[in-house]
Amino acid sequence: ETGVTQTPRHLVMGMTNKKSLKCEQHLGHNAMYWYKQSAKKPLELMFVYNFKEQTENNSVPSRFSPECPNSSHLFLHLHTLQPEDSALYLCASSQDGRGSYNEQFFGPGTRLTVL
Amino acid sequence: TQLLEQSPQFLSIQEGENLTVYCNSSSVFSSLQWYRQEPGEGPVLLVTVVTGGEVKKLKRLTFQFGDARKDSSLHITAAQPGDTGLYLCAGVRSGGSNYKLTFGKGTLLTVNP
């Protein structure tokens, strides 16, 4: 496996379900990110982890809970979501979050539908 | 108010035509990146520009960073159907968090054969 992988690619869940999104990067990077991409909106940064420590929480509702057990893996735990949370959830990684370039490499995303 | 305004929002052209898309802001950026995103996939980094006035070329794509580092353009020569996709600009604001990459809404380009 190379680059950034995400599973599952598609997820349909009810509002009372609990599910998790997984991201894995094989680039040796130290920073990982979760973004939400909705129609007609720019990519919204949700969380940033740098060297396994959370450095940004962009006012994300508590029904989204991130977990970063090591620099290669990132999870997004979902519970009691709302239909407006339906979107493409993208994971990205970068060498680290401190450089001014911050070139990020994205996974293919998880298309989430909340019924 | 969008921090990074991209225009046009949609562009549909014929194969072989030239085009330019724009990314504008009232804020200064220490670096700016262009990504291309195809349907069902994540954005793929095309280029990073960091110096005011910088021009970078990637085959038929020419990227320019404005002198004041507030705007950027992407010019495609002799567009091909494979250029179809959503073009996103993103940047790190000067004086802002280095962790935060601000994205524009994108330009959706369709190149018809």
Tab-separated table of C-alpha atoms in Angstrom:
chain	number	residue	atom	x	y	z
A	1	GLU	CA	0.000	0.000	0.000
A	2	THR	CA	1.229	3.460	-0.801
A	3	GLY	CA	0.036	6.976	-0.007
A	4	VAL	CA	-3.009	7.551	2.148
A	5	THR	CA	-5.767	4.957	2.391
A	6	GLN	CA	-9.222	5.296	3.871
A	7	THR	CA	-11.858	2.731	4.806
A	8	PRO	CA	-14.652	2.293	4.230
A	9	ARG	CA	-15.066	4.147	0.933
A	10	HIS	CA	-18.825	4.360	1.375
A	11	LEU	CA	-20.903	4.288	4.574
A	12	VAL	CA	-24.625	4.572	5.161
A	13	MET	CA	-25.740	4.876	8.752
A	14	GLY	CA	-28.786	5.747	10.789
A	15	MET	CA	-28.806	8.592	13.265
A	16	THR	CA	-28.555	6.212	16.228
A	17	ASN	CA	-25.672	4.144	14.869
A	18	LYS	CA	-22.039	4.225	15.959
A	19	LYS	CA	-19.395	3.783	13.304
A	20	SER	CA	-15.726	4.601	12.754
A	21	LEU	CA	-13.747	5.842	9.783
A	22	LYS	CA	-10.156	4.706	9.414
A	23	CYS	CA	-7.207	6.404	7.752
A	24	GLU	CA	-3.702	5.055	7.293
A	25	GLN	CA	-0.719	6.808	5.750
A	26	HIS	CA	2.363	5.054	4.390
A	27	LEU	CA	4.417	8.201	3.743
A	28	GLY	CA	6.294	8.477	7.033
A	29	HIS	CA	4.503	11.735	7.824
A	30	ASN	CA	3.931	13.097	11.307
A	31	ALA	CA	0.810	15.214	10.840
A	32	MET	CA	-2.658	13.911	9.970
A	33	TYR	CA	-5.893	15.746	9.264
A	34	TRP	CA	-9.630	15.172	8.972
A	35	TYR	CA	-11.618	17.330	6.540
A	36	LYS	CA	-15.305	17.479	5.654
A	37	GLN	CA	-16.248	18.213	2.033
A	38	SER	CA	-19.864	19.176	1.387
A	39	ALA	CA	-21.449	20.303	-1.842
A	40	LYS	CA	-21.025	24.023	-2.594
A	41	LYS	CA	-18.694	24.550	0.384
A	42	PRO	CA	-14.916	24.645	0.617
A	43	LEU	CA	-13.108	21.865	2.416
A	44	GLU	CA	-13.623	22.306	6.143
A	45	LEU	CA	-10.763	21.382	8.432
A	46	MET	CA	-12.032	19.355	11.385
A	47	PHE	CA	-9.036	18.060	13.334
A	48	VAL	CA	-5.254	18.119	13.157
A	49	TYR	CA	-2.855	15.744	14.866
A	50	ASN	CA	0.855	16.461	14.923
A	51	PHE	CA	3.150	13.761	16.356
A	52	LYS	CA	0.009	12.060	17.749
A	53	GLU	CA	-1.068	15.171	19.662
A	54	GLN	CA	-4.247	17.006	18.710
A	55	THR	CA	-3.305	20.547	17.728
A	56	GLU	CA	-6.543	21.760	16.132
A	57	ASN	CA	-10.199	21.167	16.821
A	58	ASN	CA	-12.095	23.447	14.512
A	59	SER	CA	-15.229	23.752	16.691
A	60	VAL	CA	-16.398	20.308	15.635
A	61	PRO	CA	-19.511	18.897	17.388
A	62	SER	CA	-18.795	16.229	19.984
A	63	ARG	CA	-20.653	13.593	17.941
A	64	PHE	CA	-17.369	13.426	15.982
A	65	SER	CA	-14.534	11.990	18.055
A	66	PRO	CA	-11.025	11.609	16.604
A	67	GLU	CA	-8.370	9.173	17.729
A	68	CYS	CA	-4.716	9.023	16.701
A	69	PRO	CA	-2.984	5.989	18.242
A	70	ASN	CA	0.248	6.580	16.268
A	71	SER	CA	1.568	8.785	13.485
A	72	SER	CA	0.371	6.384	10.779
A	73	HIS	CA	-3.235	5.859	11.843
A	74	LEU	CA	-6.153	8.180	12.368
A	75	PHE	CA	-9.735	7.336	13.243
A	76	LEU	CA	-12.946	9.324	13.295
A	77	HIS	CA	-15.573	7.840	15.597
A	78	LEU	CA	-19.132	8.773	14.735
A	79	HIS	CA	-22.231	8.606	16.939
A	80	THR	CA	-25.739	10.077	16.835
A	81	LEU	CA	-25.043	11.907	13.598
A	82	GLN	CA	-27.500	14.179	11.812
A	83	PRO	CA	-28.526	14.068	8.128
A	84	GLU	CA	-26.591	17.324	7.550
A	85	ASP	CA	-23.416	15.428	8.468
A	86	SER	CA	-23.682	13.565	5.171
A	87	ALA	CA	-20.565	14.483	3.197
A	88	LEU	CA	-17.236	13.245	1.879
A	89	TYR	CA	-14.797	12.864	4.765
A	90	LEU	CA	-11.189	13.234	3.697
A	91	CYS	CA	-8.071	12.288	5.558
A	92	ALA	CA	-4.743	13.905	4.742
A	93	SER	CA	-1.175	13.776	5.972
A	94	SER	CA	1.862	16.042	5.753
A	95	GLN	CA	5.471	15.836	6.807
A	96	ASP	CA	4.581	17.782	9.908
A	97	GLY	CA	2.238	20.643	10.659
A	98	ARG	CA	4.877	23.210	11.439
A	99	GLY	CA	6.387	23.977	8.064
A	100	SER	CA	4.965	26.936	6.179
A	101	TYR	CA	4.392	24.865	3.036
A	102	ASN	CA	2.194	22.285	4.716
A	103	GLU	CA	1.888	20.200	1.543
A	104	GLN	CA	-0.843	17.715	2.244
A	105	PHE	CA	-1.530	14.341	0.680
A	106	PHE	CA	-5.116	13.186	0.663
A	107	GLY	CA	-6.815	9.832	0.808
A	108	PRO	CA	-9.725	8.955	-1.484
A	109	GLY	CA	-12.315	9.816	1.160
A	110	THR	CA	-15.293	8.110	2.775
A	111	ARG	CA	-18.665	9.043	1.306
A	112	LEU	CA	-20.956	9.154	4.361
A	113	THR	CA	-24.733	9.189	4.155
A	114	VAL	CA	-26.761	9.662	7.334
A	115	LEU	CA	-30.381	8.602	7.065
B	1	THR	CA	-17.014	35.999	3.175
B	2	GLN	CA	-14.732	33.500	1.493
B	3	LEU	CA	-11.067	33.886	2.379
B	4	LEU	CA	-10.050	32.420	-0.986
B	5	GLU	CA	-12.348	33.206	-3.911
B	6	GLN	CA	-12.022	31.023	-6.962
B	7	SER	CA	-13.390	31.934	-10.365
B	8	PRO	CA	-15.034	30.855	-12.454
B	9	GLN	CA	-16.986	28.353	-10.398
B	10	PHE	CA	-17.749	26.235	-13.485
B	11	LEU	CA	-15.991	26.059	-16.837
B	12	SER	CA	-16.865	23.859	-19.803
B	13	ILE	CA	-14.609	24.002	-22.849
B	14	GLN	CA	-13.648	22.013	-25.937
B	15	GLU	CA	-10.484	19.972	-26.232
B	16	GLY	CA	-7.611	22.103	-27.488
B	17	GLU	CA	-8.778	25.381	-25.976
B	18	ASN	CA	-6.780	27.414	-23.465
B	19	LEU	CA	-8.151	28.518	-20.118
B	20	THR	CA	-7.242	30.416	-16.973
B	21	VAL	CA	-8.741	30.032	-13.519
B	22	TYR	CA	-8.184	32.423	-10.651
B	23	CYS	CA	-7.748	32.315	-6.902
B	24	ASN	CA	-8.048	35.668	-5.122
B	25	SER	CA	-7.888	36.918	-1.566
B	26	SER	CA	-7.548	40.120	0.417
B	27	SER	CA	-5.185	38.272	2.761
B	28	VAL	CA	-1.498	37.529	2.307
B	29	PHE	CA	-0.419	33.898	2.126
B	30	SER	CA	3.018	32.529	2.940
B	31	SER	CA	2.417	29.714	0.466
B	32	LEU	CA	-0.305	28.649	-1.900
B	33	GLN	CA	-1.073	25.270	-3.413
B	34	TRP	CA	-3.161	23.989	-6.299
B	35	TYR	CA	-4.888	20.625	-6.169
B	36	ARG	CA	-6.960	18.674	-8.694
B	37	GLN	CA	-9.758	16.451	-7.484
B	38	GLU	CA	-11.479	13.876	-9.661
B	39	PRO	CA	-14.950	12.492	-8.879
B	40	GLY	CA	-14.892	9.998	-6.021
B	41	GLU	CA	-11.277	10.732	-5.135
B	42	GLY	CA	-9.322	12.985	-2.831
B	43	PRO	CA	-7.469	16.119	-4.005
B	44	VAL	CA	-4.045	15.572	-5.550
B	45	LEU	CA	-1.365	18.208	-5.060
B	46	LEU	CA	-0.195	19.795	-8.331
B	47	VAL	CA	2.137	22.566	-7.196
B	48	THR	CA	3.177	24.825	-4.325
B	49	VAL	CA	4.188	28.451	-4.877
B	50	VAL	CA	5.887	30.441	-2.145
B	51	THR	CA	7.542	33.544	-3.630
B	52	GLY	CA	5.641	36.612	-4.846
B	53	GLY	CA	5.697	36.716	-8.650
B	54	GLU	CA	6.754	33.081	-8.892
B	55	VAL	CA	5.809	31.143	-12.029
B	56	LYS	CA	5.890	27.354	-12.154
B	57	LYS	CA	5.181	25.113	-15.111
B	58	LEU	CA	3.942	21.543	-15.062
B	59	LYS	CA	3.714	20.354	-18.688
B	60	ARG	CA	0.737	22.297	-20.110
B	61	LEU	CA	-0.146	23.889	-16.753
B	62	THR	CA	1.329	27.261	-15.714
B	63	PHE	CA	0.894	28.510	-12.160
B	64	GLN	CA	1.554	32.074	-11.056
B	65	PHE	CA	1.680	33.575	-7.574
B	66	GLY	CA	0.838	37.275	-7.383
B	67	ASP	CA	3.533	39.775	-6.439
B	68	ALA	CA	1.719	40.599	-3.197
B	69	ARG	CA	1.094	36.902	-2.444
B	70	LYS	CA	-2.665	37.505	-2.303
B	71	ASP	CA	-3.694	35.799	-5.520
B	72	SER	CA	-2.778	33.064	-7.938
B	73	SER	CA	-3.742	31.826	-11.380
B	74	LEU	CA	-3.628	28.536	-13.223
B	75	HIS	CA	-3.385	28.570	-17.009
B	76	ILE	CA	-3.916	25.409	-19.042
B	77	THR	CA	-2.773	25.304	-22.659
B	78	ALA	CA	-4.477	23.018	-25.184
B	79	ALA	CA	-6.780	21.424	-22.632
B	80	GLN	CA	-7.439	17.689	-22.849
B	81	PRO	CA	-10.325	15.575	-21.489
B	82	GLY	CA	-7.916	14.216	-18.882
B	83	ASP	CA	-7.704	17.723	-17.391
B	84	THR	CA	-11.330	17.458	-16.296
B	85	GLY	CA	-11.744	17.828	-12.552
B	86	LEU	CA	-12.219	20.185	-9.626
B	87	TYR	CA	-9.286	22.585	-9.257
B	88	LEU	CA	-8.757	23.782	-5.710
B	89	CYS	CA	-6.442	26.452	-4.429
B	90	ALA	CA	-5.344	26.387	-0.804
B	91	GLY	CA	-2.935	28.393	1.255
B	92	VAL	CA	-1.262	29.006	4.579
B	93	ARG	CA	-2.087	32.521	5.771
B	94	SER	CA	0.824	34.697	6.788
B	95	GLY	CA	0.794	34.982	10.557
B	96	GLY	CA	-1.788	32.239	10.881
B	97	SER	CA	-1.504	28.715	12.180
B	98	ASN	CA	0.835	26.617	10.092
B	99	TYR	CA	-1.502	23.702	10.687
B	100	LYS	CA	-4.392	25.345	8.869
B	101	LEU	CA	-4.685	25.137	5.113
B	102	THR	CA	-7.467	27.411	3.856
B	103	PHE	CA	-9.265	26.132	0.767
B	104	GLY	CA	-11.289	27.867	-1.916
B	105	LYS	CA	-14.523	26.324	-3.206
B	106	GLY	CA	-12.863	25.287	-6.440
B	107	THR	CA	-13.372	25.573	-10.181
B	108	LEU	CA	-15.091	22.606	-11.804
B	109	LEU	CA	-13.529	22.163	-15.234
B	110	THR	CA	-15.032	19.967	-17.950
B	111	VAL	CA	-13.055	19.433	-21.146
B	112	ASN	CA	-15.209	17.955	-23.890
B	113	PRO	CA	-13.654	15.774	-26.607
